[in-house]
Structure formats: C-alpha cells, structure tokens
XYZ file of C-alpha atoms in Angstrom:
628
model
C -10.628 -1.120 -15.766
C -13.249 1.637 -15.516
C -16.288 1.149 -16.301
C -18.935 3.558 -18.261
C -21.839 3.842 -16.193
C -19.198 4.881 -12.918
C -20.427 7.682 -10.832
C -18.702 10.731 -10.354
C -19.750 12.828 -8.296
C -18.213 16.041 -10.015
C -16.340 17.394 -12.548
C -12.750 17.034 -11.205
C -13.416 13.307 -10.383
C -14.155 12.984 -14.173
C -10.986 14.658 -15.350
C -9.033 13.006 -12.307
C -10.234 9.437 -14.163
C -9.161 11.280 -17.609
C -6.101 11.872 -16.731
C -5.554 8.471 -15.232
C -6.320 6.405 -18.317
C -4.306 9.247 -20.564
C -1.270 8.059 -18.363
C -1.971 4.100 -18.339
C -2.107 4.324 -22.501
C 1.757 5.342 -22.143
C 2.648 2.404 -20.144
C 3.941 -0.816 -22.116
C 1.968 -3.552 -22.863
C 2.413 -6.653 -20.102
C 3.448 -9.696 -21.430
C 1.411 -12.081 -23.238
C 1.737 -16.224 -22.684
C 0.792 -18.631 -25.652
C 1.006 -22.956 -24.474
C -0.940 -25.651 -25.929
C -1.294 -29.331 -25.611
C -1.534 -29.302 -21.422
C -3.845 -32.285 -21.368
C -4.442 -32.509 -17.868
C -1.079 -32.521 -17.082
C -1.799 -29.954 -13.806
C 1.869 -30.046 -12.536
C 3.577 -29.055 -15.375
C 0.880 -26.565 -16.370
C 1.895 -24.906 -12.887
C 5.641 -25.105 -13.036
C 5.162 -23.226 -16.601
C 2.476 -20.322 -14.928
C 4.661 -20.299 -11.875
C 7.615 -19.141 -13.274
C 5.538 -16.908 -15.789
C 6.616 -19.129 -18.804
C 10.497 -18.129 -18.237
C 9.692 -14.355 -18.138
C 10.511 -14.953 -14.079
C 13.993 -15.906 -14.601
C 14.893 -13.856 -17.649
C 13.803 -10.908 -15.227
C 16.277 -12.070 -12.388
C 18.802 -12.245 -15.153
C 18.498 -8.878 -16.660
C 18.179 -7.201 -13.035
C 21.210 -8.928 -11.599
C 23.829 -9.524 -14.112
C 27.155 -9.173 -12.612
C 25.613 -8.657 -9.194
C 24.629 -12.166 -8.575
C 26.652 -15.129 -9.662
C 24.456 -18.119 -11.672
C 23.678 -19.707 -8.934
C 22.746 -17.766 -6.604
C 20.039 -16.527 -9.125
C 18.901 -19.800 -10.028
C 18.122 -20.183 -6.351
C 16.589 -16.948 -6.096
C 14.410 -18.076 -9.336
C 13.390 -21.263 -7.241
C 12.212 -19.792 -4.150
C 9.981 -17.557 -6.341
C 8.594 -20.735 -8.144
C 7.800 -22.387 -5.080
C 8.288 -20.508 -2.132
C 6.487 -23.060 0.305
C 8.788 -25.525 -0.071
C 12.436 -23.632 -0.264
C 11.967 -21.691 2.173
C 11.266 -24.823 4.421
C 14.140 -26.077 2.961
C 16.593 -23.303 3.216
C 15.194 -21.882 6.869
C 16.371 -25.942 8.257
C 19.575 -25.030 7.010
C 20.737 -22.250 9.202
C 21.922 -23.102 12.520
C 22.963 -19.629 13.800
C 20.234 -16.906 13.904
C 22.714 -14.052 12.837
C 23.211 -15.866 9.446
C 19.039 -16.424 9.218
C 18.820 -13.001 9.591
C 21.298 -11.623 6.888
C 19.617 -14.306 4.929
C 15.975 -13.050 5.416
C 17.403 -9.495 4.497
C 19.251 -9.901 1.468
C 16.256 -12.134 0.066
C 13.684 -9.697 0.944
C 15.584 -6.841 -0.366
C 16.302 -9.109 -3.775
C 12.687 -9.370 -3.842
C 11.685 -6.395 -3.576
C 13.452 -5.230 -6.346
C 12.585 -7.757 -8.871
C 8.347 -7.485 -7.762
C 9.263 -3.518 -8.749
C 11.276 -4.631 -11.746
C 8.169 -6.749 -12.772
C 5.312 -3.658 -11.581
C 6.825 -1.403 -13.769
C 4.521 -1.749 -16.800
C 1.167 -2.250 -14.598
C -0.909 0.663 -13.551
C -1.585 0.788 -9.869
C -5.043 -1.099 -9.649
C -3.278 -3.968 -11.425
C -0.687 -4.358 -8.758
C -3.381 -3.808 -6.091
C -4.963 -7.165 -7.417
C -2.054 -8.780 -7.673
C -1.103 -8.119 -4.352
C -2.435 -10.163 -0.810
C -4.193 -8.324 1.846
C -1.582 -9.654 4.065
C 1.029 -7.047 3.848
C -0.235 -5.192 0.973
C 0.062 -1.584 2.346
C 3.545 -2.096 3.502
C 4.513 -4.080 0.386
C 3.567 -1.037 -1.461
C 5.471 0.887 0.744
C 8.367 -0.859 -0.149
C 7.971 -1.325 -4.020
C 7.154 2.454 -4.841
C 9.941 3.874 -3.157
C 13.723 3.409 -3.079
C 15.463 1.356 -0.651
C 18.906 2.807 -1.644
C 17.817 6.454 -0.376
C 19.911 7.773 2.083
C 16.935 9.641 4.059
C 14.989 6.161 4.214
C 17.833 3.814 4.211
C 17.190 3.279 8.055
C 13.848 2.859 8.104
C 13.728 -0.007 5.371
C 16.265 -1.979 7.071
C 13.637 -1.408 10.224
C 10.464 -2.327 8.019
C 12.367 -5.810 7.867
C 13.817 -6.510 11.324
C 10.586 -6.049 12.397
C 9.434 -8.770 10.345
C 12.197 -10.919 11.679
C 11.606 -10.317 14.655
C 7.627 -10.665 14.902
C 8.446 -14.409 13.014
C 6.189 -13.209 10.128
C 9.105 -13.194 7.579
C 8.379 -16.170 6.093
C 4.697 -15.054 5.416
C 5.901 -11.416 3.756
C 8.359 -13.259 1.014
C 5.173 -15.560 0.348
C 3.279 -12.811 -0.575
C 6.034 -11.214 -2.308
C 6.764 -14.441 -4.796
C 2.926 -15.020 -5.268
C 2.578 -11.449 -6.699
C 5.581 -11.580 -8.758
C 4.568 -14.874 -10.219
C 0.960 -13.195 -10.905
C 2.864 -10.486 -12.615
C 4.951 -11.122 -14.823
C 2.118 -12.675 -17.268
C -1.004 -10.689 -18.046
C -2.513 -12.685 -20.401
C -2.693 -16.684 -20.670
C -3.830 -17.942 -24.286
C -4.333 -21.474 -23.944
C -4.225 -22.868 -27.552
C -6.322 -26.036 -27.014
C -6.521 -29.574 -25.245
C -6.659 -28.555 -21.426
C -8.013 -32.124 -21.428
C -7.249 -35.770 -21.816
C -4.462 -38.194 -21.253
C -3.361 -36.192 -17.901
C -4.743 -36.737 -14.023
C -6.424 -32.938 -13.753
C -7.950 -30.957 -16.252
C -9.978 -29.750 -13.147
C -7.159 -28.582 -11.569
C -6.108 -26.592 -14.554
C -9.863 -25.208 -14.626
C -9.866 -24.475 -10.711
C -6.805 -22.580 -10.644
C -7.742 -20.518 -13.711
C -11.055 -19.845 -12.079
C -9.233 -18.130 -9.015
C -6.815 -16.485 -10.597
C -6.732 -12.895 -11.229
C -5.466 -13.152 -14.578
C -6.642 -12.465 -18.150
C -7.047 -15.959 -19.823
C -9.112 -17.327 -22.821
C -9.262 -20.948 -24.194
C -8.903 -21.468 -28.346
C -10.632 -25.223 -27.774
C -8.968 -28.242 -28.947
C -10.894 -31.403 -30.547
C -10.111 -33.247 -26.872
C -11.649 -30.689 -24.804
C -14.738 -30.756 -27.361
C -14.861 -34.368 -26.184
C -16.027 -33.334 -22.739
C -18.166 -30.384 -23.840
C -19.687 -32.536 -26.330
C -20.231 -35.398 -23.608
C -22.409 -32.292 -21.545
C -24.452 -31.676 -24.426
C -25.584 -35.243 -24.837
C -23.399 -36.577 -27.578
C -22.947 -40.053 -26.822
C -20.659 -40.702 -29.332
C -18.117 -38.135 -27.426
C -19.335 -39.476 -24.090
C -17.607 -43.237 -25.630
C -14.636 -41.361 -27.091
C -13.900 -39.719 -23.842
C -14.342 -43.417 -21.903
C -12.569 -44.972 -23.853
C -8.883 -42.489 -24.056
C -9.340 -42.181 -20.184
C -9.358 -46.022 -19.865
C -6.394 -46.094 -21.951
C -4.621 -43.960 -20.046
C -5.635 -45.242 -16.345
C -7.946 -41.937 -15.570
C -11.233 -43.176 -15.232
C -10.600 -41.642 -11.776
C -10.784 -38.503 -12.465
C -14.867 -39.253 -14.170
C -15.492 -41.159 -10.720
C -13.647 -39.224 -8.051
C -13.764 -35.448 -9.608
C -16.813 -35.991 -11.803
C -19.133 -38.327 -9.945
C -19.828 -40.363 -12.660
C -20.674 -43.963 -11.523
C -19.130 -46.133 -14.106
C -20.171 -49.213 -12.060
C -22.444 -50.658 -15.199
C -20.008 -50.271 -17.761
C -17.544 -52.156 -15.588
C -19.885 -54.563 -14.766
C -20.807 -54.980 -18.786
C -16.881 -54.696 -20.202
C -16.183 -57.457 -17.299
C -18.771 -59.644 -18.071
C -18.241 -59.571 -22.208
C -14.459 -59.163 -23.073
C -11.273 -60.391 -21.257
C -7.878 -58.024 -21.642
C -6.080 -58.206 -25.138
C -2.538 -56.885 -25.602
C -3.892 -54.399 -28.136
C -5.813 -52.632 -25.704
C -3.211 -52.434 -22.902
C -3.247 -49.071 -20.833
C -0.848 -46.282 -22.409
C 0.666 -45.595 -19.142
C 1.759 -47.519 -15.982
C 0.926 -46.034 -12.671
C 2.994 -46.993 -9.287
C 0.701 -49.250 -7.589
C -1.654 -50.049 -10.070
C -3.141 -53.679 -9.239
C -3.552 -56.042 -11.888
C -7.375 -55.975 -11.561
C -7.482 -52.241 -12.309
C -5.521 -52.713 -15.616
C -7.633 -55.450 -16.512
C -10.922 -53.241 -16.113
C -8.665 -50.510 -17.971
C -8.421 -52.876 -20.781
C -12.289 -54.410 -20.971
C -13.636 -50.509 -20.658
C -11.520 -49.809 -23.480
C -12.920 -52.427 -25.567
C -16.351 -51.711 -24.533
C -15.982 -48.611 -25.313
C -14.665 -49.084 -28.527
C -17.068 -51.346 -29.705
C -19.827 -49.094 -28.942
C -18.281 -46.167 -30.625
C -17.482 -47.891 -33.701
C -21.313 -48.990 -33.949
C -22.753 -45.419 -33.303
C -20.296 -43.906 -35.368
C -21.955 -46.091 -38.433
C -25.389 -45.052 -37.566
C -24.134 -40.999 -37.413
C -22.169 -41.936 -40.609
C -25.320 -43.305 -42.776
C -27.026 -40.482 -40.871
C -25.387 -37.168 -42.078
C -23.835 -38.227 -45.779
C -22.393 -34.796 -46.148
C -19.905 -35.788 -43.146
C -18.307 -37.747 -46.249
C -17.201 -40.529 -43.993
C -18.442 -43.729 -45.518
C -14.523 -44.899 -44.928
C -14.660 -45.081 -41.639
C -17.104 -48.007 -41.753
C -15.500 -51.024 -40.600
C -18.020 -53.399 -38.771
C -19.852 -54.354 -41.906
C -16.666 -55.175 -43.861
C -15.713 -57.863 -41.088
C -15.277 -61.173 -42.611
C -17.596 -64.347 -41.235
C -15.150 -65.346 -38.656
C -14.391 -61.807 -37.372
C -10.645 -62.330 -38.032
C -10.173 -60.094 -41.372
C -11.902 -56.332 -42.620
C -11.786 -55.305 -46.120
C -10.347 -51.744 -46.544
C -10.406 -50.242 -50.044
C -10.942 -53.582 -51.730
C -7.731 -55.141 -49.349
C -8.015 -57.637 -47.067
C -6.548 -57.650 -43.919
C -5.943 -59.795 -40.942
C -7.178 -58.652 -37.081
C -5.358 -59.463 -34.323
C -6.942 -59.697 -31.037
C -10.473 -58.735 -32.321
C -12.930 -58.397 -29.715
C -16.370 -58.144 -32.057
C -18.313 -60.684 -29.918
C -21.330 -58.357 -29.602
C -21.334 -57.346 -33.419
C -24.694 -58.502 -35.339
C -23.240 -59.377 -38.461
C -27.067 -59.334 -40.065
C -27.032 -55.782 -38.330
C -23.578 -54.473 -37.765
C -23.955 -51.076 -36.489
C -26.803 -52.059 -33.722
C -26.564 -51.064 -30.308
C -27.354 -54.679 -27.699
C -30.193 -54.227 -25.245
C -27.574 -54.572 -22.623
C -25.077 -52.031 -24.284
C -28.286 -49.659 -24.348
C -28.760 -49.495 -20.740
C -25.164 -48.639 -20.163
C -25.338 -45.662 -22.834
C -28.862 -44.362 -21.067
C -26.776 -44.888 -17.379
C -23.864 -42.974 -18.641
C -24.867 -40.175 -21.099
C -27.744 -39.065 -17.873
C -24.956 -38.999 -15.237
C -22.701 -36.815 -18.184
C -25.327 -34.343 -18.632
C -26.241 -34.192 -14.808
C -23.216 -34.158 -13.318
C -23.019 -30.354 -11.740
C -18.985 -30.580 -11.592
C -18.830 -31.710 -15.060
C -21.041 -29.356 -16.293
C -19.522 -25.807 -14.471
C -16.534 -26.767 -15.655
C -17.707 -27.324 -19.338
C -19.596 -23.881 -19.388
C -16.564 -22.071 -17.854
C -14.559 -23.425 -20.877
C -17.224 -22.421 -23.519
C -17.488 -19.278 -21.554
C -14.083 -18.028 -21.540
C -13.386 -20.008 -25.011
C -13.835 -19.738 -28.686
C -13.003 -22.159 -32.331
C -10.607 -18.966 -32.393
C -9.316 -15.648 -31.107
C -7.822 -12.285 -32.145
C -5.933 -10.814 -29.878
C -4.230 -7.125 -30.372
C -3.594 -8.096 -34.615
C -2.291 -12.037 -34.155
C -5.022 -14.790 -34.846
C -4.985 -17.229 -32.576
C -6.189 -21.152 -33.377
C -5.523 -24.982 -31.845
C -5.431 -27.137 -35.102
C -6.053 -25.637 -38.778
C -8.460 -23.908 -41.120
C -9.568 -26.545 -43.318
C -7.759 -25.915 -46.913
C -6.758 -28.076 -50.259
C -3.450 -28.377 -51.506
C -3.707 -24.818 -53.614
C -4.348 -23.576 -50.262
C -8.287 -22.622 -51.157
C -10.953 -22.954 -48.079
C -12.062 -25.852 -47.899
C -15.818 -26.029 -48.401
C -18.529 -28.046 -46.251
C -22.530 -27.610 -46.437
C -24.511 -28.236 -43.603
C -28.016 -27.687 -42.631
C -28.244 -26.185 -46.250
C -25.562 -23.906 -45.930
C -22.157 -23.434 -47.390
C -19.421 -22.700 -44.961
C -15.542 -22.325 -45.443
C -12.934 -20.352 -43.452
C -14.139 -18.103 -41.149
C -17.893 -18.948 -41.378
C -16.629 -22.336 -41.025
C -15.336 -22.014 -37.927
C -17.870 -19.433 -36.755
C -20.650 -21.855 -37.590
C -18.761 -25.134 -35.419
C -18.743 -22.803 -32.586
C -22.274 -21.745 -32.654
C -23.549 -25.283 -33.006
C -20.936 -26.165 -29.762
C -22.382 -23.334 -27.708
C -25.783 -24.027 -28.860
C -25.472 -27.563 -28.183
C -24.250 -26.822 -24.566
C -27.083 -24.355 -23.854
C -29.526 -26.844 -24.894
C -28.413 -30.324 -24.075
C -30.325 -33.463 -25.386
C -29.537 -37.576 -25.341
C -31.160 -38.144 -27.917
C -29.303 -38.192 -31.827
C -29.767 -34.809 -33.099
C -27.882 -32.176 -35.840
C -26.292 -30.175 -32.825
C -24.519 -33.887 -31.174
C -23.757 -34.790 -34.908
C -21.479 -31.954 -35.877
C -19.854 -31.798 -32.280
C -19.078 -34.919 -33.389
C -17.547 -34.251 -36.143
C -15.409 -31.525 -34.637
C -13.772 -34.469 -32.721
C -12.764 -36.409 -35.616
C -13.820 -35.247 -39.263
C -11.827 -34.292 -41.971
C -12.801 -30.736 -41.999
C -12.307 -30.182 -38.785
C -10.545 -27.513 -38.150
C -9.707 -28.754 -34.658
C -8.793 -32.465 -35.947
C -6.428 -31.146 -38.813
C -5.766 -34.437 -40.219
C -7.579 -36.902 -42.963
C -9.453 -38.854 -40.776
C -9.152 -40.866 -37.467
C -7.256 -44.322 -37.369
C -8.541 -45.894 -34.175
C -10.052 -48.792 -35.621
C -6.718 -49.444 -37.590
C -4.416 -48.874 -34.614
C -6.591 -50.963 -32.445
C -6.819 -53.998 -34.628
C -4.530 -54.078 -37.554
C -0.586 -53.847 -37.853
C 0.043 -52.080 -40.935
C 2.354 -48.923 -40.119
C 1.115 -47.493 -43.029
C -2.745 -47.864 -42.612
C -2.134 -46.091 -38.923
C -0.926 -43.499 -40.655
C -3.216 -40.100 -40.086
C -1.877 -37.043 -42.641
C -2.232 -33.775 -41.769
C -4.339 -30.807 -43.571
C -2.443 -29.207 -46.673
C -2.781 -25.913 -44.269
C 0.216 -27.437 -42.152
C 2.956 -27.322 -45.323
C 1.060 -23.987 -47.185
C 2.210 -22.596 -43.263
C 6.139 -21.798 -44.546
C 4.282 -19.740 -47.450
C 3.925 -15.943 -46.245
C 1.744 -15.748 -49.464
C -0.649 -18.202 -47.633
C -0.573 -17.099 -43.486
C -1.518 -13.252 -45.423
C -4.123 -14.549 -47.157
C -5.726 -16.784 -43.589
C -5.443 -13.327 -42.169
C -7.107 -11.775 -44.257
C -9.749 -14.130 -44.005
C -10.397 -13.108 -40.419
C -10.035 -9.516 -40.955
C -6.598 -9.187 -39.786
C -3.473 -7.298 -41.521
C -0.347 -8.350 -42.909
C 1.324 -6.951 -40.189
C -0.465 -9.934 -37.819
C 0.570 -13.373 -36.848
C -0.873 -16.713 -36.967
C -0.758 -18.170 -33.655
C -1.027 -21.965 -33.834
C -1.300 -24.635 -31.069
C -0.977 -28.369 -32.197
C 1.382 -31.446 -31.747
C 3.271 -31.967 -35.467
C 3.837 -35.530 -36.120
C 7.300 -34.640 -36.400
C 10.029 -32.071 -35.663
C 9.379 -28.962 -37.737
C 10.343 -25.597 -37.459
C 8.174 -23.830 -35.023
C 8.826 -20.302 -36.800
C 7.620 -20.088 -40.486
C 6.776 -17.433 -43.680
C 9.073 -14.859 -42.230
C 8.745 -15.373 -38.676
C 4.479 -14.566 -39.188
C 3.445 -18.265 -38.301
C 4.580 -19.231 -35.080
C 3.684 -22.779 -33.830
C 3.336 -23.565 -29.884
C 4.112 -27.243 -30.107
C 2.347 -28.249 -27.391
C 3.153 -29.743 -23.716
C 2.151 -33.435 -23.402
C 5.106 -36.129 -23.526
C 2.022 -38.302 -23.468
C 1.803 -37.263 -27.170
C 5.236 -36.148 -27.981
C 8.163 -38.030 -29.336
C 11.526 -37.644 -28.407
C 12.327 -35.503 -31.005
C 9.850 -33.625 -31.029
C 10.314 -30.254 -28.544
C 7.599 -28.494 -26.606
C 7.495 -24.567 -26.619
C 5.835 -21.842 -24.913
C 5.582 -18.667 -26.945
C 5.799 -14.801 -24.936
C 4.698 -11.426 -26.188
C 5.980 -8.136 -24.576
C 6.637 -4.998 -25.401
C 9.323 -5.568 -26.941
C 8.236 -8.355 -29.029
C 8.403 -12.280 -29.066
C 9.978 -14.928 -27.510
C 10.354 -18.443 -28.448
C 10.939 -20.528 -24.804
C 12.212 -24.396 -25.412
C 10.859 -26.002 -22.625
C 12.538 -28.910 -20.746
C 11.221 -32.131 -20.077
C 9.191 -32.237 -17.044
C 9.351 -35.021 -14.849
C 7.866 -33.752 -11.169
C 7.381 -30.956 -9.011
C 9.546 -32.502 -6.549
C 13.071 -32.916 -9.299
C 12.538 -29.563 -10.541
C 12.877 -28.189 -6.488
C 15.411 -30.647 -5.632
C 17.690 -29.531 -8.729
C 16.538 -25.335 -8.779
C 15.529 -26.562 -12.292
C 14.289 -23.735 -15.007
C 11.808 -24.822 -17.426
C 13.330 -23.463 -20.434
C 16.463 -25.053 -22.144
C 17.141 -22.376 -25.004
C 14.897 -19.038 -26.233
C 14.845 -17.563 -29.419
C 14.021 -13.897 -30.429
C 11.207 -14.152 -33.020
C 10.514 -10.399 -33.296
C 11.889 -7.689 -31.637
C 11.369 -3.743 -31.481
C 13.668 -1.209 -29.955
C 10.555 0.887 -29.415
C 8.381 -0.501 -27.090
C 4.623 -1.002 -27.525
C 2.051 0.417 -25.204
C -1.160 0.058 -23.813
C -2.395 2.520 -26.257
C -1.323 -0.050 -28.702
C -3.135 -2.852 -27.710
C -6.654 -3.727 -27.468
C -7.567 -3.009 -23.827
C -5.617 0.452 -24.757
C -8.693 0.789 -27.953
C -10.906 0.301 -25.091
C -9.539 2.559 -22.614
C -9.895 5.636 -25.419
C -13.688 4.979 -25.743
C -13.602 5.373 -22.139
C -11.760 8.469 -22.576
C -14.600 9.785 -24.863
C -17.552 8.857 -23.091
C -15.526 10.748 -20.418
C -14.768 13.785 -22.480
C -18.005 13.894 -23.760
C -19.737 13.970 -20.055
C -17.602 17.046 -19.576
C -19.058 18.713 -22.954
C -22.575 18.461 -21.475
C-alpha cells in the first residue's frame, strides 16, 4: 500500500498514484480465512494454509470443469499443496523423456492458468510479493498475457522448452505453486489457541512471521497461558507445565524454549511416584517408560503447586468470586476425601503429600526454589519472549474486520442475555470495556513483567480460567475434580448463557451493537462446543469456526474452516488429519463437504472493505496535494 509521506517528485507522479488506487478500489476483495483451535498442531495448520483453506481446489474445479477429469485435478491440487514432494514422486515415474516433457508442459501450462485465475483480484504490487525472485519477470510474462494467442503461441511453448531443457523446470513450477498457495488467501484470522496440546506453536509463529500475508491473532485462554508465563504469572507458568506434561511436550519448553526443567524433575521425582490419574493424554512412538513416568510426577507437581497458589490468588482478589475452587483446605485428615458443597467425596490416587494441613495453601521451601528457577528462565528466555510479543503484537481480546466481529470464546452474559458485570481495580466493566480492559492489563503485563504476585499476574490469571472470562466461556475450571474424583457429573464444566442466546438474531444484533458494529455484520466465533451444534446460527449472522484439535474434539464433533470472498461465505468441513505423509500418498483434500452461508451475485470490492476506506484517505491526501 502507499504510504502518505511518499515523495513525488511532480505532479503527474501524483495523479499517476491517483489513478492507480481509483483502479485497485474496483477490484474484488481477496478472500478472507477464519480457523481456530490449531494448538500447536503445525502440520495440519500447514496442510489447511497450503491449500488456502480449500479455496485451492475449488479454484481448479471451477477453471477446469469438463476439461479435466476428477482425478487428474485432484493430482493437479496435490502438486500445488506440496510440490517438493510430487514432483519427486511423479518425475521417478517417467521412464521416457518424450513423455517427461509433455508432462512438464501440460503442468506448467495448467499452472499458469490457475496462478492467473487466482491474480485476478490482486493489484500488481500484491502479486509482485507473492511472487519469488527466481523467475519472477518471466512468470509475469506468462500470467499477464495469453498463451492461447496465435501471434505468441510459439514463443510460449519456447519460454518452456527452454526450461526443460536448461533442467530448471522443476524449480519454475515451485515457484509457481508457492505463489498460488500465497494467493489465494489474503487474510488469515486466527480465532484463538495457536498453543497447547500440539508439538509446535513455534512453528505456527515462525511461518507466520515470514509470510507475506495479512494475519491477526483473536487470543485464546491457552495462548494467554504462555503470555501470562512471560509476564511473570506463576500461576500460568504451573498451568502451562503441567498440560504440556500431560501431553508429552515438555520438549518443546526445553528444546525450542530453553527452559531447563532439570529442578522440577529432580523435585516431582523425588516426591510423587506415577498414578493412573495422571497418565499422559497421548502416546508417542518411542516414548520410554522413564519419560512417561517424569510426564506423570511433573504433572502432579505441577498440580499441586497450582492448586496451592491458586488459594492464595483466590483469598487475594475476592471479587474473582472463586471461593469454590478451594479444595486443599476441605481435604479430610487422611487425604482420601474433599468436601464439595457440603458432600463428601472419595479421592482416588491423591497425591497431597506436601499439603500442610495447619496451612493448606503454603508453598514448601523446596517447591519455592523450583517456582524462583522456573518463573526467571520464563521471563528470560529470548525465544519465549519474541514469540509472546509477536502474538500480543499482531493480536487482540477481539477484532473487527470489514463489519464482522471477530472473538475466540464469549462475551460474558446471564441467561436474559445482559453483560455480565465485573469490578476491578474500582471499576465496573461489562462487554466491550470488559474485554478492552483484559487486554490492556495483558499488554500491560507483558510490557512490564514482574515475579512477584501483583494485580496485572492476577487478572491474566483469571483470563485463563475465571468465570467471566470471556476467553474461558464456561462456569469455572474442573481440574481438581477430573484429576481426583470420578463423578461424571462434578467434571462437568457448562458453558456461558452467550453460547445458547447465539441462535437468537435478537441477541448476535444486540453484541454488535455493543462493539459498534451494524446489523448487517457477523459474529465470528472460534471455540470447541462440548458437543455437535450447528455451526451457522440467528439467520446465518453467527457463524462458529469449531476449531482444529482432535486432541480436544470428539468424534462427533466436526472441525471447520470458515472463507470470505467476494462473493460471500463459505463453510469448509474439514477432514480428519492424520499426517503430511497420508494426505500425499492418497492426493487427499482437506475438506469433506462446504456449505454456502451467504452469497451475493454482485461482488464486493476493495472499495468495500477496510483497506479500500484506507486507500480513499490516501486518495485525498493525494487530491488535496494537487489543490495546493
């Protein structure tokens, strides 16, 4: 995009640039991609970018129905995915050279028309990103003209024996898939959790850091975990231990992050032995007995600690309203039952060896040394911390984005659907200012980061975990009861009235209005339901992206990535994953169905859209140098 302070040296280079931007408002909007849920699940987050979240292979489909049969597109759609390894594949195929050749020339050709297919809604500086320096003047030779003329015919089919020829084929349709794949998606809106449960979160983070992309973040209560942990909240820090021991990823902390957890092994080790309650969610190939076992004591280390600092924050901050969530001091003598509104219960496999019961909520000298180890290696580690500043940085408690508001969780409401309200620091908040307010304290918390208990670690806290969360969604947090006590019922965690008052149109208008949006607007909403629900609600203006984690996810449950284009919005099913390496062997799409949500036979424009609101101030400044 231009920007304002420019230099021109002239007059005509001013009205050259006006007439530019005039003629970029008239092209149609580029095509918008909602997910959620991708907790650090890198490989599936990459088979859903690389084949631009099923835009890729609708596009093959509209451009060659009836001239290529099903197949033969779904293995055009695969090379594009991942060209690296088909073409390895396909060029160890061919034993004569003659049929290599007519291979290399269809597929180029094919190519070529579906990266022009795909260009046709980006002004030229956007394709120039989009495309490698490798190639990029003759690839733009190729893409802005037509093959088919008779005059030029010739000298295409030339362009591309060359490239045969000079055994830098392979090389040209590389950079032709990469810039298809970069565009056709302009916009990623991640709707929350980029962390937890999978291997690499920092692969997620790396890749959006190089790409070229528009992207924001709408933050999840997992990925506040992590940001929390970098502003000194140990009580995040413990949360954040404890779900990667569960799910065998304390590498990523020790490899990626360079946290040394050598003292809290040392300490779980040395004080608990493994309980079948706190078993590791997942099984990894390979996994020795020895690492599931530290898995296990971590977890209850962990846990332990947590539970005690969460009474302290709890007796701390009595507007959190949280006094049920204190367990340790309702333990009977022997450790083996709690009382939970006035009911006994029995505990299986407790592990409260290091509980005071004069003083149930103190820390242990020795538990003290591991928190000081830990939360300084958090807040120091320089990975870690870019990372957690590039998510603040390019994130927010919420978004709106050209009229649709755009959330991971809920906004806080009762069952008449009123804001629900919460005062802190003196303050009354609800709704908007709610939300506004959690992401100040966040941000504020990240810019200045302390160890020590304070307001800012409190309430990022709470985020995680409290009942007004708006990233939480739910009553309140059953860890203690899944952990220790078999009662289906009292594991049970019920979600915010917001979730039902979502199939009212009466109530999504009046949350828009809220954040200064129009009837006309969309709530965007990224979260996991607890059960199959209809993703499309209140007249098709809630939509709900149900997330991508199977680590979360039952069976019944499906995962969905929503698109906005031009035209309008589409509603992709996405199949199962299971590994880079099935969905190459088996030319596998991701999507399994795709609905229409909304649809317009009159296209929307740039003009139409935000970056188009910005590009008109740019005509005005413009306009107005020329008045001068």
């Amino acid at each position: 995009m231009m920007e304002m302070d420019k230099e021109f040296t002239n007059d005509d280079e001013i009205k050259s640039e006006i007439i530019n931007l005039s003629a970029i408002l008239k092209l149609p909007k580029g095509t918008e991609a909602h997910v959620s849920d991708i907790h650090g699940h890198d490989e599936k987050y990459s088979n859903i970018i690389r084949s631009g979240a099923g835009n890729i292979s609708r596009k093959v489909s509209e451009l060659f129905n009836g001239q290529l049969t099903t197949i033969n597109q779904k293995k055009l759609v695969s090379l594009i995915y991942y060209p690296e390894e088909i073409l390895k594949k396909v060029i160890a195929e061919f034993n004569e050279d003659n049929d290599k050749e007519q291979w290399y020339f269809g597929t180029i050709n094919e190519l070529i028309q579906i990266l022009r297919y795909v260009s046709n809604k980006h002004p030229e500086h956007i394709i120039n990103e989009a495309l490698d320096k490798k190639f990029k003047d003759l690839v733009k030779e190729l893409i802005f003209n037509d093959l088919n003329a008779e005059d030029k015919r010739q000298y295409y089919q030339e362009i591309v024996k060359g490239l045969i020829k000079l055994n830098v084929s392979n090389d040209f349709i590389l950079v032709i898939c990469h810039a298809i794949q970069k565009l056709a998606i302009e916009r990623i809106h991640i709707l929350g959790d980029v962390y937890d449960f999978g291997p690499h979160p920092d692969l997620i983070i790396k890749q959006l850091g190089n790409s070229w992309q528009n992207f924001d973040f709408e933050w999840g209560n997992h990925d506040v975990l992590w940001m929390g942990s970098v502003a000194g909240s140990k009580l995040c820090m413990l949360n954040l231990i404890r779900i990667s021991a569960r799910y065998h990823n304390l590498g990523l902390l020790e490899n990626v992050y360079g946290i040394d957890l050598t003292s809290l092994i040392r300490y779980a080790l040395n004080r608990y032995i493994s309980l079948p309650n706190f078993e590791p969610k997942v099984v990894v190939d390979g996994e020795s007995d020895d690492e599931r076992n530290i898995d296990n004591c971590v977890q209850q280390a962990a846990a332990i600690m947590q539970f005690k600092l969460e009474g302290q924050a709890i007796k701390r901050r009595p507007e959190f309203k949280m006094d049920d969530r204190l367990f340790l001091d309702k333990l009977s003598s022997d450790r083996k039952k709690v009382t939970i509104d006035g009911k006994s219960y029995s505990i299986e496999n407790g592990c409260f060896q290091t509980v005071n019961p004069a003083k149930p909520y103190q820390i242990t000298n020795s538990e003290r040394v591991v928190l000081i180890d830990l939360i300084n290696q958090f807040t120091q580690s320089k990975k870690l911390n870019q990372d957690m500043r590039f998510m603040a940085n390019n994130g927010s408690m919420y978004a709106k984005h050209n009229d649709n508001l755009l959330f991971h969780g809920c906004i806080p409401v009762d069952n008449q659907g009123n804001f629900v309200e919460m005062t802190l620091d003196g303050q009354r908040y609800s709704g908007k200012e709610l939300s506004d307010y959690f992401e100040f304290i966040l941000k504020d918390g990240l810019r200045h980061p302390t160890t020590g208990d304070c307001w800012n670690s409190d309430v990022i806290w709470y985020l995680w975990e409290g009942a007004n969360s708006p990233l939480f969604a739910k009553d309140k947090m059953r860890t203690f009861e899944r952990y220790f006590i078999s009662d289906d019922k009292l594991q049970q965690e019920h979600h915010n009235p917001f979730f039902k008052l979502s199939h009212e149109e009466w109530f999504v208008d009046k949350v828009l209005k809220e954040f200064g949006l129009g009837r006309r607007g969309h709530i965007i909403n990224g979260h996991t339901p607890a059960k199959e629900v209809p993703p499309v609600r209140a007249n098709q203006k809630f939509i709900m992206v149900n997330g991508m984690s199977e680590s979360k996810v039952g069976a019944d449950v499906k995962n969905y990535a929503l698109l906005i284009d031009s035209y309008g919005m589409l509603l992709e099913t996405l199949k199962p994953f299971t590994s880079r390496e099935e969905v190459i062997k088996y030319m596998a799409d991701i999507t399994e169905d795709r609905d229409v949500v909304e649809y317009s036979s009159e296209r929307k424009t740039i003009g139409d859209t935000e970056y188009g609101e910005d590009i008109k101030k740019q005509i005005e400044f413009l306009s107005a140098r020329l008045d001068d």
